[in-house]
Structures are given as structure tokens and as C-alpha cells.
Tab-separated table of C-alpha atoms (C1' of nucleotides) in Angstrom:
chain	number	residue	atom	x	y	z
A	201	MET	CA	-0.010	-0.011	0.035
A	202	LEU	CA	1.524	3.284	-1.048
A	203	PRO	CA	1.345	6.230	1.169
A	204	ASP	CA	-1.165	8.877	0.091
A	205	LEU	CA	0.750	12.084	-0.187
A	206	PHE	CA	-2.204	14.160	-1.194
A	207	SER	CA	-4.544	13.767	1.775
A	208	PHE	CA	-3.961	14.290	5.412
A	209	GLU	CA	-5.833	14.014	8.700
A	210	ARG	CA	-7.341	17.371	9.577
A	211	ARG	CA	-7.172	18.571	13.193
A	212	ARG	CA	-10.464	18.238	15.103
A	213	VAL	CA	-10.649	19.500	18.615
A	214	ASP	CA	-13.478	18.286	20.770
A	215	LEU	CA	-15.077	21.188	22.874
A	216	GLY	CA	-17.708	19.058	24.561
A	217	PRO	CA	-21.061	17.784	23.682
A	218	GLY	CA	-22.168	19.240	20.270
A	219	ALA	CA	-19.085	21.433	19.930
A	220	ALA	CA	-15.792	21.119	18.077
A	221	ILE	CA	-13.196	23.024	16.172
A	222	LEU	CA	-12.876	21.619	12.620
A	223	GLY	CA	-9.266	22.396	11.624
A	224	GLY	CA	-9.061	23.739	8.123
A	225	PHE	CA	-12.602	22.827	7.272
A	226	ALA	CA	-13.113	26.065	5.157
A	227	LEU	CA	-9.619	26.077	3.502
A	228	ASP	CA	-10.822	25.080	0.118
A	229	GLN	CA	-13.522	27.849	0.074
A	230	ALA	CA	-11.376	30.513	1.767
A	231	ASP	CA	-10.667	32.491	-1.398
A	232	ALA	CA	-14.225	32.522	-2.359
A	233	LEU	CA	-15.318	33.542	1.078
A	234	LEU	CA	-13.018	36.529	1.249
A	235	GLU	CA	-14.136	37.625	-2.259
A	236	GLN	CA	-17.663	37.560	-0.972
A	237	ILE	CA	-16.836	39.489	2.212
A	238	GLU	CA	-15.226	42.141	-0.078
A	239	ARG	CA	-18.394	42.333	-2.213
A	240	LEU	CA	-20.743	42.380	0.820
A	241	SER	CA	-18.769	45.271	2.466
A	242	LEU	CA	-19.654	47.475	-0.567
A	243	LEU	CA	-23.417	46.840	0.178
A	244	ALA	CA	-23.255	47.008	3.968
A	245	PRO	CA	-20.089	48.763	5.144
A	246	PHE	CA	-18.240	47.501	8.173
A	247	ARG	CA	-18.981	49.623	11.179
A	248	HIS	CA	-18.224	49.767	14.844
A	249	MET	CA	-21.371	49.263	16.830
A	250	GLN	CA	-22.090	50.658	20.226
A	251	THR	CA	-22.847	48.537	23.349
A	252	PRO	CA	-25.915	49.287	25.383
A	253	GLY	CA	-23.498	50.800	27.884
A	254	GLY	CA	-22.339	53.343	25.334
A	255	ARG	CA	-18.989	51.794	24.583
A	256	ARG	CA	-17.616	51.465	21.042
A	257	MET	CA	-16.934	47.865	20.081
A	258	SER	CA	-13.376	47.494	18.790
A	259	VAL	CA	-14.395	44.868	16.246
A	260	ALA	CA	-15.967	46.093	13.018
A	261	MET	CA	-19.143	44.258	11.808
A	262	LEU	CA	-21.591	43.908	9.104
A	263	ASN	CA	-24.460	41.413	8.408
A	264	ALA	CA	-25.821	39.333	5.659
A	265	GLY	CA	-29.152	37.592	5.714
A	266	SER	CA	-32.825	38.263	6.255
A	267	LEU	CA	-31.916	39.363	9.794
A	268	GLY	CA	-28.778	41.113	11.078
A	269	TRP	CA	-27.365	41.419	14.648
A	270	VAL	CA	-27.372	44.949	15.862
A	271	SER	CA	-26.112	46.605	19.062
A	272	ASP	CA	-26.764	50.208	20.123
A	273	LEU	CA	-27.826	52.117	23.311
A	274	SER	CA	-31.205	50.356	23.064
A	275	GLY	CA	-29.688	46.899	23.372
A	276	TYR	CA	-28.827	43.805	21.331
A	277	ARG	CA	-31.332	42.620	18.739
A	278	TYR	CA	-31.828	41.346	15.216
A	279	GLU	CA	-32.990	43.855	12.626
A	280	ARG	CA	-34.219	43.274	9.039
A	281	THR	CA	-32.572	46.426	7.794
A	282	ASP	CA	-29.140	48.056	8.212
A	283	PRO	CA	-29.724	51.022	10.600
A	284	GLN	CA	-26.887	52.798	8.876
A	285	THR	CA	-28.419	52.757	5.375
A	286	GLY	CA	-32.102	51.702	5.919
A	287	TRP	CA	-31.599	48.930	3.314
A	288	ASN	CA	-32.109	45.303	3.770
A	289	TRP	CA	-28.989	43.374	4.691
A	290	PRO	CA	-27.615	41.645	1.576
A	291	PRO	CA	-28.474	37.974	1.118
A	292	ILE	CA	-26.042	35.332	2.503
A	293	PRO	CA	-23.950	34.200	-0.448
A	294	PRO	CA	-24.617	30.513	-1.532
A	295	VAL	CA	-20.931	29.556	-0.843
A	296	PHE	CA	-21.485	30.678	2.780
A	297	LEU	CA	-24.642	28.660	3.157
A	298	GLU	CA	-23.107	25.539	1.727
A	299	LEU	CA	-20.167	25.719	4.095
A	300	ALA	CA	-22.259	26.498	7.148
A	301	SER	CA	-24.530	23.526	6.344
A	302	GLN	CA	-21.661	21.174	5.807
A	303	ALA	CA	-19.897	22.164	9.075
A	304	ALA	CA	-23.215	21.803	10.994
A	305	GLN	CA	-23.823	18.338	9.426
A	306	THR	CA	-20.308	17.233	10.533
A	307	LEU	CA	-21.363	17.668	14.197
A	308	GLY	CA	-24.645	15.953	13.440
A	309	PHE	CA	-26.864	19.050	13.026
A	310	GLU	CA	-28.897	18.265	9.933
A	311	ALA	CA	-30.584	20.842	7.641
A	312	PHE	CA	-29.015	23.889	9.159
A	313	VAL	CA	-30.232	26.904	7.246
A	314	PRO	CA	-29.093	30.132	8.887
A	315	ASP	CA	-31.046	33.364	8.524
A	316	ALA	CA	-28.255	35.524	9.789
A	317	CYS	CA	-24.502	35.798	9.146
A	318	LEU	CA	-22.551	38.268	11.222
A	319	ILE	CA	-19.199	39.155	9.752
A	320	ASN	CA	-16.644	40.437	12.184
A	321	ARG	CA	-13.431	42.201	11.177
A	322	TYR	CA	-10.477	42.190	13.704
A	323	ALA	CA	-7.502	44.437	13.447
A	324	PRO	CA	-4.513	43.972	15.801
A	325	GLY	CA	-5.426	45.147	19.221
A	326	THR	CA	-9.169	44.369	18.891
A	327	ARG	CA	-10.960	41.767	20.895
A	328	LEU	CA	-14.431	40.409	21.746
A	329	SER	CA	-15.024	39.838	25.447
A	330	LEU	CA	-16.512	36.720	26.771
A	331	HIS	CA	-20.263	36.535	25.976
A	332	GLN	CA	-23.055	34.202	25.126
A	333	ASP	CA	-24.990	34.261	21.788
A	334	ARG	CA	-28.454	34.494	23.300
A	335	ASP	CA	-30.263	37.004	21.209
A	336	GLU	CA	-31.685	34.297	18.964
A	337	GLN	CA	-35.198	32.809	19.548
A	338	ASP	CA	-34.127	29.525	18.209
A	339	HIS	CA	-31.555	27.903	20.517
A	340	HIS	CA	-31.871	24.458	18.863
A	341	ALA	CA	-29.775	25.279	15.872
A	342	PRO	CA	-26.042	25.487	16.349
A	343	ILE	CA	-23.627	28.389	16.020
A	344	ILE	CA	-21.143	28.115	13.106
A	345	SER	CA	-18.018	30.227	13.345
A	346	VAL	CA	-15.567	30.576	10.356
A	347	SER	CA	-11.996	32.000	10.912
A	348	LEU	CA	-10.124	33.719	8.071
A	349	GLY	CA	-6.887	35.530	7.948
A	350	LEU	CA	-4.740	36.213	11.101
A	351	PRO	CA	-4.753	33.636	13.845
A	352	ALA	CA	-6.619	34.410	17.058
A	353	THR	CA	-6.965	32.956	20.516
A	354	PHE	CA	-10.435	31.605	21.094
A	355	LEU	CA	-11.782	31.691	24.659
A	356	TRP	CA	-14.011	28.869	25.418
A	357	GLY	CA	-15.804	29.005	28.728
A	358	GLY	CA	-18.840	27.350	30.289
A	359	LEU	CA	-22.597	28.055	30.724
A	360	GLU	CA	-21.920	30.564	33.445
A	361	ARG	CA	-19.704	33.583	33.144
A	362	ARG	CA	-17.596	32.639	36.139
A	363	ASP	CA	-16.652	29.288	34.672
A	364	ARG	CA	-13.043	28.681	33.746
A	365	THR	CA	-12.063	29.313	30.179
A	366	THR	CA	-9.843	27.239	27.886
A	367	ARG	CA	-7.881	28.903	25.082
A	368	TYR	CA	-7.635	27.488	21.607
A	369	ARG	CA	-5.792	28.840	18.576
A	370	LEU	CA	-8.045	29.489	15.587
A	371	THR	CA	-6.265	29.855	12.313
A	372	HIS	CA	-7.229	30.629	8.765
A	373	GLY	CA	-9.819	28.041	7.409
A	374	ASP	CA	-10.836	26.685	10.921
A	375	VAL	CA	-14.462	26.371	11.627
A	376	ALA	CA	-15.943	26.111	15.180
A	377	VAL	CA	-19.302	24.612	15.833
A	378	TRP	CA	-21.318	24.694	19.003
A	379	GLY	CA	-24.848	23.574	19.528
A	380	GLY	CA	-27.122	21.317	21.592
A	381	PRO	CA	-25.962	21.348	25.245
A	382	SER	CA	-23.127	23.732	24.269
A	383	ARG	CA	-25.353	26.243	22.441
A	384	LEU	CA	-25.213	28.875	25.195
A	385	MET	CA	-21.490	28.462	26.210
A	386	PHE	CA	-19.616	31.615	26.943
A	387	HIS	CA	-16.883	32.444	24.346
A	388	GLY	CA	-14.805	35.302	23.130
A	389	ILE	CA	-11.655	36.314	21.236
A	390	SER	CA	-8.461	37.553	22.997
A	391	GLU	CA	-6.834	40.734	21.786
A	392	LEU	CA	-5.586	40.115	18.288
A	393	LYS	CA	-1.796	40.125	17.863
A	394	ASP	CA	0.012	41.933	15.163
A	395	GLY	CA	0.721	39.960	12.050
A	396	VAL	CA	0.464	39.754	8.329
A	397	HIS	CA	-1.598	37.083	6.436
A	398	PRO	CA	-0.992	36.547	2.756
A	399	LEU	CA	-4.714	36.846	1.946
A	400	THR	CA	-5.974	39.401	4.402
A	401	GLY	CA	-2.973	41.415	5.410
A	402	ALA	CA	-3.193	42.578	9.020
A	403	LEU	CA	-6.720	41.456	9.524
A	404	ARG	CA	-8.771	38.540	10.740
A	405	TYR	CA	-12.338	37.941	9.606
A	406	ASN	CA	-14.929	35.767	11.293
A	407	LEU	CA	-18.208	34.544	9.895
A	408	THR	CA	-20.880	33.575	12.410
A	409	PHE	CA	-23.964	31.825	11.279
A	410	ARG	CA	-27.110	31.711	13.326
A	411	LYS	CA	-30.653	30.635	12.929
A	412	THR	CA	-32.397	33.421	14.829
A	413	ARG	CA	-35.880	31.999	14.629
B	148	DT	C1'	-31.222	43.742	31.890
B	149	DA	C1'	-26.303	44.136	29.279
B	150	DG	C1'	-20.411	43.573	30.524
B	151	DT	C1'	-19.740	41.657	22.301
B	152	DG	C1'	-16.243	46.592	27.630
B	153	DT	C1'	-13.460	48.440	31.171
B	154	DC	C1'	-11.281	48.769	35.439
B	155	DT	C1'	-8.661	46.862	39.506
C	283	DA	C1'	-8.938	37.144	37.951
C	284	DA	C1'	-12.692	39.943	39.652
C	285	DT	C1'	-16.035	43.840	39.221
C	286	DC	C1'	-19.840	46.208	37.573
DNA sequence: TAGTGTCT
DNA sequence: AATC
């Protein structure tokens, strides 16, 4: 039996029930994903949202889908239109939907059809503090998170804020999935370190797919 | 409601 | 790490 030089075992990190990091799961689609991010940013520009407490989020965001996650002084919620333009959020590109569905299926979540895709853009020095994704009505569907560009440290906590966190490195093409008993786990991203990625320069992008209802 | 941030 |  000759060794197969053209395939390799991809890293898979178990995060608990219904949750895992799928190493390099999006590598083949990464170019297409970045191309779509570029296109979407012309329709719904990246912006820094405000927290209900009046702080500016360091991470820049935009949405695709029939609903988009929005934060301002009034709170966190999903909106059909971009508050900045009054237009509908652009549709989720088919290449996004296909990837999200495949990643969900890998963890056993069948027929995952997200209605929201939040796109986060991290520059060096930016971060996303530990939080839960709990603004969705539907907590049965999983969360799918795709990493592109610069590597980051993923904080993976528990179901309560005080629970200890574990740190995992997320690199270009990794996909994290959490659903079922892990759906409301606290998570976050540590301050992004300086660096240069051949495809994104000094940036990291993250796609988060949610089924809000 | 709000802590997806900031301070100690 | 702990706090609000």
C-alpha cells in the first residue's frame, strides 16, 4: 500500500457535547469567502457598533441575511434592515450557506439553514469579550464560526460567566461549531496580535452563522 | 437587563 | 482574575 501524499488528517478539537473546532474545514473555500466579504462590504459597510452601555466595540461588523445582529444604546437585537443605510442586509452568499450547512452536518446538526450571518473584522489590538450568543429565539440550531486571515486565541468558557475558560488557537480556515448542550456556552476572542496574512494582510475575519428563529 | 467593555 |  503506497502512502497517500495528497490527503492528510485534519485537526479536530473536541469542545464538549455538540461542539468542536474543525481544523482547516473552510480552507478550500477561503478565497471565495474572502471575495464575498469584499463584495458584501460594498453593500453594507463595516461599522463599529455601540454597546448598550455606550462603549464602542473594537471589532468592526456587518451582516448578511434576512436578519442582522445589531447593538446600540437600546440593546442587542436582530434587525431586518441596516440601521446605517435603511436597506435590507444583503443575502447570505450561496458559498457561505453551503459551508455552514456542511460544518453543521459534521457535528450531526442536519438541515442547518441560517437566517443571519454576522461578519466580524478584527484588526490587531481588537477583541471580543466573553459573551453568550443568546439574542436568537431558536436555541436548537448550532452556531457556526469560520475563521479567516490572522490567527486568534479563542476563549471557550462554560454555561456561566464565572466558569473557567480554555484557550484555543483559531487559524485561517478553521471552523468552530457549538450547539445542543453547548449552544449557550460563553466564548470570546483575545486581543488580536500583530501579524500579516498573505490573503488578508493585518486582519482577521470571522463569519458567524445563526438561525435566529 | 447588558459587560460583544473596562477597570482593578 | 474579579467587578460592575
